[in-house]
Short mmCIF file of C-alpha atoms in Angstrom, two decimals:
data_model
loop_
_atom_site.label_atom_id
_atom_site.label_comp_id
_atom_site.label_asym_id
_atom_site.label_seq_id
_atom_site.Cartn_x
_atom_site.Cartn_y
_atom_site.Cartn_z
CA GLY A 1 102.46 21.98 54.29
CA ALA A 2 100.15 24.76 54.64
CA GLY A 3 99.05 24.77 50.63
CA VAL A 4 99.64 23.27 47.45
CA SER A 5 103.73 23.77 46.48
CA GLN A 6 104.82 23.43 43.01
CA THR A 7 108.39 23.21 42.24
CA PRO A 8 110.22 25.15 40.29
CA SER A 9 108.27 28.35 40.13
CA ASN A 10 109.83 28.86 36.78
CA LYS A 11 111.52 26.72 34.25
CA VAL A 12 113.44 27.45 30.87
CA THR A 13 114.20 24.77 28.66
CA GLU A 14 115.51 24.28 25.14
CA LYS A 15 113.04 22.85 22.83
CA GLY A 16 113.63 18.62 22.48
CA LYS A 17 114.69 18.27 26.10
CA TYR A 18 113.04 16.44 29.26
CA VAL A 19 111.32 18.25 32.01
CA GLU A 20 109.69 17.26 35.53
CA LEU A 21 107.20 19.31 37.41
CA ARG A 22 106.54 18.84 40.99
CA CYS A 23 103.55 18.99 43.10
CA ASP A 24 103.20 18.53 46.78
CA PRO A 25 99.45 18.72 47.62
CA ILE A 26 97.95 19.42 51.00
CA SER A 27 98.45 16.52 53.35
CA GLY A 28 95.48 14.28 53.15
CA HIS A 29 94.09 15.38 50.15
CA THR A 30 93.25 12.31 47.94
CA ALA A 31 92.46 13.93 44.58
CA LEU A 32 95.26 15.89 42.87
CA TYR A 33 94.56 17.79 39.29
CA TRP A 34 96.97 19.13 36.67
CA TYR A 35 95.90 21.88 34.85
CA ARG A 36 97.72 24.00 31.65
CA GLN A 37 96.89 27.47 31.66
CA SER A 38 98.01 29.41 28.30
CA LEU A 39 98.03 33.20 28.27
CA GLY A 40 94.50 34.67 28.33
CA GLN A 41 92.91 31.45 28.94
CA GLY A 42 91.47 29.43 31.52
CA PRO A 43 93.02 26.51 33.04
CA GLU A 44 92.46 23.66 31.12
CA PHE A 45 92.34 20.13 32.33
CA LEU A 46 95.20 17.67 31.74
CA ILE A 47 95.11 14.66 34.19
CA TYR A 48 93.60 14.09 37.79
CA PHE A 49 94.29 11.33 40.48
CA GLN A 50 92.34 9.55 43.07
CA GLY A 51 94.90 8.45 45.54
CA THR A 52 97.79 6.66 43.31
CA GLY A 53 95.50 6.01 40.21
CA ALA A 54 95.18 8.50 37.44
CA ALA A 55 91.29 8.78 37.59
CA ASP A 56 91.22 10.49 34.23
CA ASP A 57 93.79 11.51 31.80
CA SER A 58 91.78 12.35 29.10
CA GLY A 59 93.11 15.95 28.96
CA LEU A 60 96.86 14.70 28.41
CA PRO A 61 97.39 16.16 24.68
CA ASN A 62 99.69 13.79 23.64
CA ASP A 63 102.19 10.82 24.65
CA ARG A 64 104.80 13.15 25.18
CA PHE A 65 102.88 14.12 28.57
CA PHE A 66 103.27 11.70 31.76
CA ALA A 67 102.22 12.00 35.39
CA VAL A 68 102.55 9.68 38.16
CA ARG A 69 101.69 9.81 41.60
CA PRO A 70 103.45 6.79 43.21
CA GLU A 71 102.79 6.79 46.89
CA GLY A 72 99.27 9.14 46.60
CA SER A 73 100.81 12.16 47.72
CA VAL A 74 103.67 14.02 45.38
CA SER A 75 102.71 13.86 41.82
CA THR A 76 105.08 14.80 38.91
CA LEU A 77 104.28 15.79 35.60
CA LYS A 78 106.79 14.87 33.09
CA ILE A 79 107.18 16.27 29.44
CA GLN A 80 109.32 14.57 27.04
CA ARG A 81 110.81 16.36 23.59
CA THR A 82 109.43 19.48 24.91
CA GLU A 83 108.43 21.78 22.40
CA ARG A 84 107.72 25.70 21.99
CA GLY A 85 103.63 25.05 21.95
CA ASP A 86 104.21 23.65 25.31
CA SER A 87 105.06 26.71 27.09
CA ALA A 88 102.41 27.68 29.76
CA VAL A 89 101.87 27.93 33.18
CA TYR A 90 101.24 24.23 34.98
CA LEU A 91 98.76 24.29 37.57
CA CYS A 92 98.39 21.77 40.17
CA ALA A 93 95.66 21.44 42.65
CA SER A 94 94.51 19.29 45.42
CA SER A 95 90.93 18.56 47.01
CA ARG A 96 89.80 16.04 50.18
CA ASN A 97 88.31 13.85 47.66
CA ASP A 98 86.75 13.65 43.86
CA ARG A 99 83.42 14.33 45.17
CA GLY A 100 83.11 17.30 42.84
CA ASP A 101 81.54 19.73 45.55
CA THR A 102 84.67 19.95 47.41
CA GLU A 103 86.88 23.18 46.78
CA ALA A 104 90.04 22.13 45.01
CA PHE A 105 93.32 24.48 46.23
CA PHE A 106 95.77 25.70 43.64
CA GLY A 107 99.44 26.03 43.68
CA GLN A 108 101.03 29.13 42.19
CA GLY A 109 102.08 27.20 39.14
CA THR A 110 105.16 26.51 37.28
CA ARG A 111 105.82 28.70 34.34
CA LEU A 112 107.39 26.70 31.42
CA THR A 113 109.01 28.49 28.58
CA VAL A 114 110.29 26.28 25.88
CA VAL A 115 112.78 28.26 23.63
CA ALA B 1 79.47 16.48 28.56
CA GLN B 2 79.88 20.07 30.39
CA SER B 3 81.42 23.56 29.67
CA VAL B 4 81.40 27.00 30.90
CA THR B 5 81.10 30.20 29.06
CA GLN B 6 81.71 33.53 30.24
CA LEU B 7 80.67 36.46 28.44
CA GLY B 8 83.11 39.48 28.29
CA SER B 9 86.82 38.75 28.61
CA HIS B 10 87.29 42.10 29.95
CA VAL B 11 85.08 44.28 32.29
CA SER B 12 85.60 47.61 33.43
CA VAL B 13 83.83 49.10 36.67
CA SER B 14 84.23 52.42 38.42
CA GLU B 15 85.09 52.33 42.04
CA GLY B 16 81.81 51.95 44.05
CA ALA B 17 79.82 50.68 40.92
CA LEU B 18 78.14 47.37 40.65
CA VAL B 19 80.23 44.43 39.52
CA LEU B 20 78.58 41.72 37.07
CA LEU B 21 80.53 39.00 36.00
CA ARG B 22 78.76 36.34 33.66
CA CYS B 23 78.71 32.96 33.65
CA ASN B 24 76.83 30.12 31.70
CA TYR B 25 77.13 26.54 31.72
CA SER B 26 76.21 23.18 29.96
CA SER B 27 75.50 19.91 32.03
CA SER B 28 74.15 16.86 31.52
CA VAL B 29 73.70 16.58 34.98
CA PRO B 30 72.74 19.22 37.81
CA PRO B 31 76.44 20.49 38.20
CA TYR B 32 78.67 21.96 41.06
CA LEU B 33 79.38 25.52 40.49
CA PHE B 34 82.37 27.90 41.35
CA TRP B 35 83.88 31.07 41.04
CA TYR B 36 87.59 31.51 41.68
CA VAL B 37 89.82 34.57 41.63
CA GLN B 38 93.26 34.86 40.26
CA TYR B 39 95.41 37.84 41.19
CA PRO B 40 98.42 39.05 39.20
CA ASN B 41 101.18 36.34 40.38
CA GLN B 42 99.17 33.98 42.43
CA GLY B 43 97.31 30.99 42.56
CA LEU B 44 93.41 30.71 41.84
CA GLN B 45 91.57 31.29 45.13
CA LEU B 46 87.99 29.94 45.84
CA LEU B 47 85.46 32.89 46.23
CA LEU B 48 82.37 31.13 46.29
CA LYS B 49 80.66 27.74 45.06
CA TYR B 50 77.45 26.12 44.83
CA THR B 51 76.83 22.45 45.14
CA THR B 52 73.02 22.19 46.82
CA GLY B 53 70.40 24.36 48.74
CA ALA B 54 70.00 27.72 48.89
CA THR B 55 70.78 29.06 44.98
CA LEU B 56 71.81 32.49 46.53
CA VAL B 57 75.62 32.03 47.53
CA LYS B 58 77.66 34.14 49.46
CA GLY B 59 81.60 34.16 49.19
CA ILE B 60 84.52 36.22 50.56
CA ASN B 61 85.49 40.09 50.04
CA GLY B 62 81.28 40.42 49.49
CA PHE B 63 80.72 38.54 46.57
CA GLU B 64 77.66 36.51 45.72
CA ALA B 65 76.24 34.49 42.97
CA GLU B 66 72.84 33.17 42.25
CA PHE B 67 72.18 29.77 40.42
CA LYS B 68 69.61 30.03 38.07
CA LYS B 69 68.58 26.76 36.54
CA SER B 70 66.25 27.90 34.00
CA GLU B 71 68.75 29.90 32.62
CA THR B 72 71.86 27.65 33.18
CA SER B 73 73.61 30.77 34.78
CA PHE B 74 75.60 31.44 37.86
CA HIS B 75 76.56 34.97 37.47
CA LEU B 76 78.99 36.62 39.85
CA THR B 77 78.30 40.14 41.65
CA LYS B 78 79.38 42.72 44.12
CA PRO B 79 77.26 45.57 45.08
CA SER B 80 80.22 47.78 45.09
CA ALA B 81 83.39 47.40 43.61
CA HIS B 82 86.87 48.58 45.30
CA MET B 83 90.21 48.71 43.76
CA SER B 84 91.55 45.49 45.46
CA ASP B 85 88.77 43.78 43.16
CA ALA B 86 90.86 44.02 40.06
CA ALA B 87 91.56 40.30 39.26
CA GLU B 88 90.82 37.60 36.61
CA TYR B 89 87.70 35.85 37.49
CA PHE B 90 87.00 31.99 36.21
CA CYS B 91 83.58 30.14 36.77
CA ALA B 92 84.24 26.34 36.92
CA VAL B 93 81.66 23.71 36.93
CA SER B 94 81.85 20.00 38.00
CA ARG B 95 80.53 16.91 39.37
CA TRP B 96 80.76 14.04 41.42
CA GLY B 97 83.61 12.29 40.45
CA ASN B 98 84.86 14.36 37.86
CA GLN B 99 87.02 17.34 37.08
CA PHE B 100 86.68 20.76 37.10
CA TYR B 101 85.86 22.39 34.05
CA PHE B 102 87.13 26.36 33.52
CA GLY B 103 85.72 29.16 31.68
CA THR B 104 87.90 31.28 29.63
CA GLY B 105 88.06 34.05 32.41
CA THR B 106 87.16 37.63 32.87
CA SER B 107 89.42 40.51 33.55
CA LEU B 108 88.06 43.12 36.00
CA THR B 109 89.49 46.51 35.83
CA VAL B 110 88.41 48.71 38.58
CA ILE B 111 88.60 52.65 37.28
CA PRO B 112 89.36 55.04 40.40
#
C-alpha cells in the first residue's frame, strides 16, 4: 500500500479481555516499530522487528504484551488481560532498514480504550 | 543511553512571528536527529532529519533545524509562523541499528 495501515482505527474493550492490533507496513520495509502514545506524551517505544525477528523488545511493559511478524511483513500486537492503564494510541511505523538514519513512516494509530 | 528533552510543552506565537522549538539530546555516540509533526487526528510526519554532513538542515513547510554538537541541541525554527503550522512537534533521536527515542512533544499554537 501507499502508507502504513493500522487496523482497527478504534478499539473499545472490557477490562480483562484480549485484543489484537494489526499493522501493515509499507511494502519492502524490513524494519517495523510499535510505539504507544498516551495523552500529552511522546511515543513510547515498545518493540521493533528487523525482518521476522524481534530485534529489541525491551519496551514491552510486561508479559501481557506480545508482538509477532511471522512473514516479515504484517505485524500483530497482542495484549492479554487488558487493564484500564493500557488505554492509549498504539502507533506502528516502518522503515526501509534499521540503520537509524532512515525515515520511519507512521500509521495513524489504533486508539485502544479499556473500560 | 539516549534521551530527548523538549523544553516547553506549549508554545504560542503570533502569525508571522518566528517559531523556535527547543530540543536537547543525550547520546553516548553521535546520533541521528529528527523532527516529526503530528496534526490533529493524523499520523506522525517527518519534517526533517540530520544524519551526517551539513549541520543546518532544511525541511518541509519552511522549517529548518541546526545540529549543534557542543550544545547537544537540535532546535527547530521557522522564520514566519502560519496558521497551518499549529500542531504537535516531536524531536527524536536514533542511531545505527536502534529504535527512535521521542521527546514528550511541544504543542504549537499560532495566534491570528
